[in-house]
Short mmCIF file of C-alpha atoms and ligand atoms in Angstrom, two decimals:
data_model
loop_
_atom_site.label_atom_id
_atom_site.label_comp_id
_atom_site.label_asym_id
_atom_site.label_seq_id
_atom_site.Cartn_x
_atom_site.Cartn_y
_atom_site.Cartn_z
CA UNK A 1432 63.15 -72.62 -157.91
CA UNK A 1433 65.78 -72.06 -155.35
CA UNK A 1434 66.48 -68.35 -155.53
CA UNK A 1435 68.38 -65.55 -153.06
CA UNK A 1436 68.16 -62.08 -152.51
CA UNK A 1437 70.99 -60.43 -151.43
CA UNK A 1438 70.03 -57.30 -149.28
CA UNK A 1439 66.16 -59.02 -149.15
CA UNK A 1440 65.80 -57.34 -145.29
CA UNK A 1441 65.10 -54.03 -146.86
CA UNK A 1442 62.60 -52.17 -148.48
CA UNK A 1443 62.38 -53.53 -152.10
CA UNK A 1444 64.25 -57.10 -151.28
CA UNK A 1445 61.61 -57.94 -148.77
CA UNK A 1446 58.78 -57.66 -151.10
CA UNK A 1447 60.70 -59.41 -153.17
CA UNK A 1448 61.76 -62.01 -151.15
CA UNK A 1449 58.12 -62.60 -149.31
CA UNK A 1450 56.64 -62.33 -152.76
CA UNK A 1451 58.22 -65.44 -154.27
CA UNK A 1452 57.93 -67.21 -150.99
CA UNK A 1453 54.12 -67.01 -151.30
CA UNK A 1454 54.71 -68.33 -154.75
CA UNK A 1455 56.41 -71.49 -153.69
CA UNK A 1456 60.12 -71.20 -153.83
CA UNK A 1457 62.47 -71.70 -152.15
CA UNK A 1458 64.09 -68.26 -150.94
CA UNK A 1459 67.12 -67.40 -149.63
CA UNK A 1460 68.08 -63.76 -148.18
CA UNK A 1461 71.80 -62.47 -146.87
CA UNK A 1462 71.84 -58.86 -145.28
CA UNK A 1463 74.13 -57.23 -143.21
CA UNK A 1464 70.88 -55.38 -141.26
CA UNK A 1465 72.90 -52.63 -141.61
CA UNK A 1466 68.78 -50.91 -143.07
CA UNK A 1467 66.97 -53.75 -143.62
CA UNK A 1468 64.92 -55.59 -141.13
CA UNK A 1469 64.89 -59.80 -140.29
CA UNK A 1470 61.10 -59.29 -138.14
CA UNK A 1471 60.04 -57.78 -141.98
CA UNK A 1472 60.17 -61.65 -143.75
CA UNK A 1473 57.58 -64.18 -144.05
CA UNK A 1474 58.75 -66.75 -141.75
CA UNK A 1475 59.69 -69.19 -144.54
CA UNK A 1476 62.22 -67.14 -145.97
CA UNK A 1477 65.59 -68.21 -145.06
CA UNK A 1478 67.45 -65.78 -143.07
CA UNK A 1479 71.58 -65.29 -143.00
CA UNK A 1480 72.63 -61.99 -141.36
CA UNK A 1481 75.59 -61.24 -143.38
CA UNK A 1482 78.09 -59.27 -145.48
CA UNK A 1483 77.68 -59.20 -149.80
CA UNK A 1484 82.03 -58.87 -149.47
CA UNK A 1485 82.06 -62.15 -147.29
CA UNK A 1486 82.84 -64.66 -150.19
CA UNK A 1487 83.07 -67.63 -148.42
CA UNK A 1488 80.05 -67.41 -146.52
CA UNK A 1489 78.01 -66.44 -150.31
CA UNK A 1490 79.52 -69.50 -151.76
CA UNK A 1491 78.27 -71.85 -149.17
CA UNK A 1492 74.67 -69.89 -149.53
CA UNK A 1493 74.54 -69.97 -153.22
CA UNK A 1494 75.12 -73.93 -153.45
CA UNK A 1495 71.60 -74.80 -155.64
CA UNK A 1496 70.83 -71.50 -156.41
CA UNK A 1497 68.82 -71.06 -159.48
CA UNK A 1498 69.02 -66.79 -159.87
CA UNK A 1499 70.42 -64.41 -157.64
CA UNK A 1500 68.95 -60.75 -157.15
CA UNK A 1501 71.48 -58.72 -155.91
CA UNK A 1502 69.88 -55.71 -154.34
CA UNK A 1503 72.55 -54.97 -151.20
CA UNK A 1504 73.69 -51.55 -151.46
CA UNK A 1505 73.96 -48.53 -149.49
CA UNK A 1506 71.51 -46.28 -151.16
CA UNK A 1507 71.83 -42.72 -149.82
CA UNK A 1508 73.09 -40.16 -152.56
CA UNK A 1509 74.05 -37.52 -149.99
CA UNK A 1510 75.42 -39.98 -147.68
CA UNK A 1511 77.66 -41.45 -150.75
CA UNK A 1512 79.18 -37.74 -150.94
CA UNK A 1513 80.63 -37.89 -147.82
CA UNK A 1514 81.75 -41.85 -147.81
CA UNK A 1515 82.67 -42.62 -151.30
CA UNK A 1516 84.92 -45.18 -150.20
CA UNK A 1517 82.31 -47.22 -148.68
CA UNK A 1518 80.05 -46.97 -151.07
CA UNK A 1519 82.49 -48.08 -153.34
CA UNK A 1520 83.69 -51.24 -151.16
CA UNK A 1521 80.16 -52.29 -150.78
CA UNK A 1522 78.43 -50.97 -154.14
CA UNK A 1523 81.21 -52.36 -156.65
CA UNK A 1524 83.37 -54.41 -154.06
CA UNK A 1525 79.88 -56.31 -153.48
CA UNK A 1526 79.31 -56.93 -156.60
CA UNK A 1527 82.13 -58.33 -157.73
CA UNK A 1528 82.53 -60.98 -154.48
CA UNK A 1529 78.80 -61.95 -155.38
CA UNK A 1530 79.90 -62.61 -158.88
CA UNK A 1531 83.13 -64.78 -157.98
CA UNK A 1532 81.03 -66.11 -155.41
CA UNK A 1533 78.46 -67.26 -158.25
CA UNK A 1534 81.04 -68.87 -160.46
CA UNK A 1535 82.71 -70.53 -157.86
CA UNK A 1536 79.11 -71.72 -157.51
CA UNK A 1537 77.38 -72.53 -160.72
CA UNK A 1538 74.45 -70.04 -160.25
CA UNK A 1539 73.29 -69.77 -163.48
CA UNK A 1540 71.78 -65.96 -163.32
CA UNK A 1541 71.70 -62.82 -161.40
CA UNK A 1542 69.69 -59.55 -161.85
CA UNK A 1543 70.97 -56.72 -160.71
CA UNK A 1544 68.95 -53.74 -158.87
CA UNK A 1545 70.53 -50.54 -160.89
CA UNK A 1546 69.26 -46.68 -160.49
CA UNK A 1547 68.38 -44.24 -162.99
CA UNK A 1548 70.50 -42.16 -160.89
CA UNK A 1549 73.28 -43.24 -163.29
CA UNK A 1550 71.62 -40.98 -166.11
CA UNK A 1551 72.31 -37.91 -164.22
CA UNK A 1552 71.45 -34.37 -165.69
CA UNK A 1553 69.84 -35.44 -169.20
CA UNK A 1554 68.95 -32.65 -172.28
CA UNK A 1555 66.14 -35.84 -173.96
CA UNK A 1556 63.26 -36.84 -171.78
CA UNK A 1557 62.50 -39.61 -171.05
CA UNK A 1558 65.57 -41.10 -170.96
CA UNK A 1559 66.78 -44.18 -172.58
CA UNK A 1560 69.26 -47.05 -171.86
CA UNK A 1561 71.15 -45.81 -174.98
CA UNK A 1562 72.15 -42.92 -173.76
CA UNK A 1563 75.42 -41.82 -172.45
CA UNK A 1564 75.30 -41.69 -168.41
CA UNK A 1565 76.29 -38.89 -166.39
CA UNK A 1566 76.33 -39.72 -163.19
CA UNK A 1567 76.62 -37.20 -160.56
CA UNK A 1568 77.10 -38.88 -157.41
CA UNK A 1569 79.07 -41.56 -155.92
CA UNK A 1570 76.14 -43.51 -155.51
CA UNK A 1571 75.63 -42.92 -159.03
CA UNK A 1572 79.30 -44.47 -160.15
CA UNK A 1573 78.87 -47.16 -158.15
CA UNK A 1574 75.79 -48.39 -159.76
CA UNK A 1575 76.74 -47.73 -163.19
CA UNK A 1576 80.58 -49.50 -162.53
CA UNK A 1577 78.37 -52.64 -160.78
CA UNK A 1578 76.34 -52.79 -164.26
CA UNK A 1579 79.50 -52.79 -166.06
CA UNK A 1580 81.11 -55.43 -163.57
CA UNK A 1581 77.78 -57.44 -163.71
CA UNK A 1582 77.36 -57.96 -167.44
CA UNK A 1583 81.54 -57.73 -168.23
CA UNK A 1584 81.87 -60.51 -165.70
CA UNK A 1585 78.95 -62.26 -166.65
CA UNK A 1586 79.41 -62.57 -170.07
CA UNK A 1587 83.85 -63.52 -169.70
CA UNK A 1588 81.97 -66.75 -167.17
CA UNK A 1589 78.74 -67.45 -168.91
CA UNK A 1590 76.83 -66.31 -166.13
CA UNK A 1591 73.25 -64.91 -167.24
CA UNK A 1592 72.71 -61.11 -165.96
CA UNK A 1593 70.05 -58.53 -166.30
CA UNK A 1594 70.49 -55.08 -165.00
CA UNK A 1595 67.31 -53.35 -164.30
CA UNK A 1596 67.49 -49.13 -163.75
CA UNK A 1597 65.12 -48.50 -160.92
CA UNK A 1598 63.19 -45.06 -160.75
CA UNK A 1599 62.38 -43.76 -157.47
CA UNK A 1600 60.35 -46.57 -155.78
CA UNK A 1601 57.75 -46.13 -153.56
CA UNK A 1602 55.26 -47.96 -151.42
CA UNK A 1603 54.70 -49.74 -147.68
CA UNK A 1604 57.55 -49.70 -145.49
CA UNK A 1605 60.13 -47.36 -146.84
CA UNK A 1606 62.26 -46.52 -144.10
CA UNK A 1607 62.82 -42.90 -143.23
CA UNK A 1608 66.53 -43.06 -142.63
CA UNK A 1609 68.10 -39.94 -140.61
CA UNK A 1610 70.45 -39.32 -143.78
CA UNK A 1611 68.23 -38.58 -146.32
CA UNK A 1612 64.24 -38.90 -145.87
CA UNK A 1613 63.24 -39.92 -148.90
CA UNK A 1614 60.75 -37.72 -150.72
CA UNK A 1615 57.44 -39.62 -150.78
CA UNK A 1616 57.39 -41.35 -147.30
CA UNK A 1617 58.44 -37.80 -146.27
CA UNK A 1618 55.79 -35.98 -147.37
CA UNK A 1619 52.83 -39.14 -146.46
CA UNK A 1620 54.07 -39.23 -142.73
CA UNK A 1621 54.15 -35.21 -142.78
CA UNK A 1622 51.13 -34.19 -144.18
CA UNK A 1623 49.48 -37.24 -142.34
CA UNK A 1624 50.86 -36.39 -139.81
CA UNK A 1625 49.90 -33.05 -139.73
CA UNK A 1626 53.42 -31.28 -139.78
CA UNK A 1627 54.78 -28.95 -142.51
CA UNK A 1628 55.63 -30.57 -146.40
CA UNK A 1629 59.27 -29.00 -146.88
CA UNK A 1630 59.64 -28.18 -150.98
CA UNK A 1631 63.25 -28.03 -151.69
CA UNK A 1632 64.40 -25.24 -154.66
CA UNK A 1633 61.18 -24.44 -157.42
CA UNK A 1634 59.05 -27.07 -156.61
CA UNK A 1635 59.11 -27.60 -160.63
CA UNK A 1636 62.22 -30.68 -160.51
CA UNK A 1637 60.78 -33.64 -162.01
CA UNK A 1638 61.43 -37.45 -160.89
CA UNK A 1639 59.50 -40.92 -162.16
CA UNK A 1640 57.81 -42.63 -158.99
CA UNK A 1641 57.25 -46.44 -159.55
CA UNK A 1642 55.25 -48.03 -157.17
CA UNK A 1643 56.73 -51.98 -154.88
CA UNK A 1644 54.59 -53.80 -156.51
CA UNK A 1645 55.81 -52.93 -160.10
CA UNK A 1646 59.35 -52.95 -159.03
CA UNK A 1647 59.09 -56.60 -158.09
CA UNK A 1648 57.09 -57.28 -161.20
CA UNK A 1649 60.32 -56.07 -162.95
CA UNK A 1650 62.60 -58.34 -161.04
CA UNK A 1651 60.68 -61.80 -161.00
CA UNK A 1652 60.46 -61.53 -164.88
CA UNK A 1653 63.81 -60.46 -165.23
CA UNK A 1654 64.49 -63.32 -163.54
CA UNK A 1655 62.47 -65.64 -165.77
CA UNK A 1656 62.34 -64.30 -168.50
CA UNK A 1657 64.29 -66.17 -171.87
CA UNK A 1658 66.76 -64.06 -174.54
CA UNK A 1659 67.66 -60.77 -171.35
CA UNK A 1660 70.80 -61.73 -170.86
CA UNK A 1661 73.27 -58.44 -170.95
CA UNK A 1662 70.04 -55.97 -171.04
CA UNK A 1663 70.27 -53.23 -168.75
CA UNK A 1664 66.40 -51.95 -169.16
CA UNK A 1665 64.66 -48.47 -166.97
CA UNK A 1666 61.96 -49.90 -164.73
CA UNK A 1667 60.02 -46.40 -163.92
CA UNK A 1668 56.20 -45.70 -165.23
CA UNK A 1669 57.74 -43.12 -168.13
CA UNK A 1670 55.45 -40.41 -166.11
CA UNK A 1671 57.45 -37.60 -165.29
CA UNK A 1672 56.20 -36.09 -162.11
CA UNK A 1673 57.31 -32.67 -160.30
CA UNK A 1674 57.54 -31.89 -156.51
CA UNK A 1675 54.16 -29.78 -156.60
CA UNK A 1676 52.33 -32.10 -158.30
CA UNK A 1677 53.62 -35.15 -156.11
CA UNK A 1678 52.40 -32.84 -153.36
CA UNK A 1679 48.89 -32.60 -154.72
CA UNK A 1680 48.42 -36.13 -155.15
CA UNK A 1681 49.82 -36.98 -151.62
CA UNK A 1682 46.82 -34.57 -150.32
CA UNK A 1683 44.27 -36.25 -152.56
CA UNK A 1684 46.02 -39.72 -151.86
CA UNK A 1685 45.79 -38.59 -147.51
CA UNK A 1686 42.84 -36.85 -147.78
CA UNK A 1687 44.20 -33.66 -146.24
CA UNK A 1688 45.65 -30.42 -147.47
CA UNK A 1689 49.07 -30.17 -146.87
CA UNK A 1690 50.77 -27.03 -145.25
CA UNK A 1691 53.81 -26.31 -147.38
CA UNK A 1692 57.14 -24.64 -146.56
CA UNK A 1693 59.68 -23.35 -149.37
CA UNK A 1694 63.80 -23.92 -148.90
CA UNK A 1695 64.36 -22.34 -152.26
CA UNK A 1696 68.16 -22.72 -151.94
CA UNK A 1697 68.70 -26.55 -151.70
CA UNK A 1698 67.50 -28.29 -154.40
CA UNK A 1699 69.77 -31.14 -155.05
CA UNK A 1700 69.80 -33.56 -157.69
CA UNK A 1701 69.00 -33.39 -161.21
CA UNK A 1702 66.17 -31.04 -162.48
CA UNK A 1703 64.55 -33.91 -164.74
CA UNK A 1704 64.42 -37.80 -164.74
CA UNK A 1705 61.97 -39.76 -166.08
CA UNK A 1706 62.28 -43.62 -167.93
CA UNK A 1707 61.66 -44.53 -171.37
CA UNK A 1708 60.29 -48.03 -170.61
CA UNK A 1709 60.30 -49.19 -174.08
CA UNK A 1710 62.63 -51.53 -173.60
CA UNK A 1711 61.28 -53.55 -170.50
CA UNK A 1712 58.04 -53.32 -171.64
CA UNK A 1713 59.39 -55.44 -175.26
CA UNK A 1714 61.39 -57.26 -173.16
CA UNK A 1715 60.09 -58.56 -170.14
CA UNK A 1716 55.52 -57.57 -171.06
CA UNK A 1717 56.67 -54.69 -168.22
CA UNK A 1718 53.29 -52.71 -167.75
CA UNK A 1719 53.49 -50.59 -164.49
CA UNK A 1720 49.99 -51.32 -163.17
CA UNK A 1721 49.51 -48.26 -160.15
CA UNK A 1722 49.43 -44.62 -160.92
CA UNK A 1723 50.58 -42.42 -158.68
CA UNK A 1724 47.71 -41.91 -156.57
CA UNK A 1725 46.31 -45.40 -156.72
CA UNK A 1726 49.99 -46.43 -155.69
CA UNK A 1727 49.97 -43.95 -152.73
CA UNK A 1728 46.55 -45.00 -151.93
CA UNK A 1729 48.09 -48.73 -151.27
CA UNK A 1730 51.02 -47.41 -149.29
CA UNK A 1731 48.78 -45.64 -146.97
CA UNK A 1732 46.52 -48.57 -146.78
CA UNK A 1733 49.28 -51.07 -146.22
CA UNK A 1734 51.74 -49.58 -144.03
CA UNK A 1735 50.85 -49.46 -140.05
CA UNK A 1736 52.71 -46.23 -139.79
CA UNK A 1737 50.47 -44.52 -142.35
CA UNK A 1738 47.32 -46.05 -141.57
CA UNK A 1739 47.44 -45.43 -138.22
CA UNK A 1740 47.66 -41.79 -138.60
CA UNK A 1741 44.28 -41.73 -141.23
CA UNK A 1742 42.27 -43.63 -138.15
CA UNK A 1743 43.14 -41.08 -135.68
P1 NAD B 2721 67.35 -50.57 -148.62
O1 NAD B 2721 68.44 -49.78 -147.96
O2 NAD B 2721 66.04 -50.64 -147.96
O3 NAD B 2721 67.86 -52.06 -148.91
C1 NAD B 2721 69.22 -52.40 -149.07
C2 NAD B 2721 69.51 -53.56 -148.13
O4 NAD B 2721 70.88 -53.93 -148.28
C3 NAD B 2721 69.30 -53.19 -146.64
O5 NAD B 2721 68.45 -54.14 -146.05
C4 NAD B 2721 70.70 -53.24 -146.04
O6 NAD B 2721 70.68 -53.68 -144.70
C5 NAD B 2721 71.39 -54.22 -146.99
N1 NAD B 2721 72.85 -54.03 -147.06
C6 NAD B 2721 73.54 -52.87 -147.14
N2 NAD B 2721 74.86 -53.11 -147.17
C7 NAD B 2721 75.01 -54.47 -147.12
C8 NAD B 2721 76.13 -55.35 -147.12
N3 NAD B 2721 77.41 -54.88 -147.16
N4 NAD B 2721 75.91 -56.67 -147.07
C9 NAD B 2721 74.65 -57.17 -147.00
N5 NAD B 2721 73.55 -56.39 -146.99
C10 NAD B 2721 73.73 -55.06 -147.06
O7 NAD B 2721 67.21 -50.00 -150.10
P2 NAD B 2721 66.13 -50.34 -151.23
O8 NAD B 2721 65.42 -49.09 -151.53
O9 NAD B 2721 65.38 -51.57 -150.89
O10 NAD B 2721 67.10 -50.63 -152.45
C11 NAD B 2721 67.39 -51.95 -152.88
C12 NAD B 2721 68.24 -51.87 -154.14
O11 NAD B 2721 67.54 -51.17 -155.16
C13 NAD B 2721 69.56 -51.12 -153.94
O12 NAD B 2721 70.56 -51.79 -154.69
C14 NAD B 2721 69.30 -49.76 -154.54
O13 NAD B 2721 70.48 -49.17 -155.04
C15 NAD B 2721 68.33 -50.12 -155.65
N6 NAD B 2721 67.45 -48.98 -156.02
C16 NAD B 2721 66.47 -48.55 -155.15
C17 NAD B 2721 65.66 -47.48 -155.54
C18 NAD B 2721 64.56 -46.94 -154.65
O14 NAD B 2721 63.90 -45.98 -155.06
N7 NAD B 2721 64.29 -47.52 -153.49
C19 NAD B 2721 65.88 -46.84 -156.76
C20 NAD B 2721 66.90 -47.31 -157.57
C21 NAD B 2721 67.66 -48.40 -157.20
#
């Protein structure tokens, strides 16, 4: 299959992208490297350093294209507070060029890279994609109104779309932006590292980690996968985990105890999130294969920055 990744330079798209590469397709990735990384991609990906808002240039790209995952986004929540204008030009504004851009074209699918972010402060755990959203970020909006462009678009053009809600992902070569660090390649490279684990608010706020591999699982069957059209379906593990016991199982995970500092007063975020995968696992045969610790066990064992600091 001829298929293209928009945003397939960063952390989940290059998996992605290098992934079905090894498989045998043909794979085509756009990103602006405004995150994301070219030197990251097998070397038989093909390459365009670009903008998702540049239609011209996507419709040219997208001649042939069988699926399109469109992952571009900026992805910081805190960031998003102070430039909600961005995130909405790029976010939404992306969205909707790559799905002109994919009439215009005759690509026949696209699968969209969501957040459970959207679900925001929740009273029923886990949560589930029939509940009302409550998004509490710009990030958040943008993700939910790129859903709602995807499948309202999608479905007025015949385009095929699939919106998958990603937990918090995890795994090799998560980048540890200045903005906002986040929480589990934080607390590898400190405790490997032999610095202090910060612990924002009680310690007891509890988030689903899903581990590359899985993610990408999610995506290539969405992508495949007959009778999905207009599903948006959670991709987590449905194992709600909080920040002390994430920090126990990076110290079993690292080997090492970690020394832990409290910041009682900024918690941030929502106190509970964690996926009903009901759906995707009907759906698409989703079965998260790593737990948490054999999933930090890989990232340690896979990414240089990590590994280096067990050796030494
Ligand atoms: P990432 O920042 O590593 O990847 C996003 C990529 O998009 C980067 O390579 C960046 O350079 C590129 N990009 C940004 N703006 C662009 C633009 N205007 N044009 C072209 N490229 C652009 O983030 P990630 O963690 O790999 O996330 C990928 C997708 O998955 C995003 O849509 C994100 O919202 C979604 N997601 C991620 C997680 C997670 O835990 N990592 C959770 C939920 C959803």
């Amino acid at each position: 299959m001829r298929l293209l990744v928009t945003g397939g330079a960063g952390f989940i798209g290059r998996a992605l992208a290098n992934r079905l590469t090894r498989e045998g397709h043909e794979v085509w990735v756009i990103d602006d490297l405004s995150v994301g990384d070219e030197a990251t991609l097998d070397p038989a990906v093909l390459f365009t350093r670009g903008d998702v808002n540049d239609v011209p240039k996507l419709w040219t790209l997208f001649q042939g294209v069988d699926c399109v995952f469109h992952l571009a986004a900026r992805v910081s929540v805190p960031q998003s507070a102070l430039y909600p204008r961005e995130y909405s030009a790029v976010n939404v504004g992306g969205t909707v060029s790559v799905m002109e851009a994919m009439r215009d074209a005759g690509v026949g699918r696209v699968v969209l890279a969501s957040s459970g972010a959207v679900y925001g402060e929740q009273p029923v755990q886990p949560v589930h994609e029939a509940l009302l959203p409550y998004p509490d970020s710009p990030y958040a909006v943008s993700k939910l109104a790129a859903e709602h462009y995807v499948h309202t678009i999608g479905a007025l053009w015949g385009i095929e779309t699939v919106c998958l809600r990603i937990f918090n992902a995890y795994g090799p070569g998560q980048q540890l932006p200045a903005s906002h660090w986040p929480v589990l390649p934080r607390f590898l490279s400190q405790t490997l590292g032999g610095g202090s684990v910060v612990i924002y608010g009680d310690g007891k706020q509890t988030r689903d980690y899903v581990f590359l591999d899985d993610v990408v699982d999610a995506l290539v069957s969405a992508a495949i996968t007959e009778d999905v059209s207009r599903l948006t379906m959670n991709i987590g593990t449905g194992v709600g985990v909080s920040v002390e016991e994430l920090v126990v199982a990076v110290e079993q995970a690292a080997g090492r105890r970690a020394h832990m500092l409290r910041n009682v007063q900024h918690a941030g975020g929502v106190s509970r999130l964690c996926a009903d995968i009901s759906l995707a696992t009907a759906k698409l045969n989703y079965r998260p294969a790593s737990e948490l610790e054999a999933g930090l066990r890989l990232t340690i064992e896979r990414d240089s920055r990590f590994a280096g600091l067990v050796d030494s």
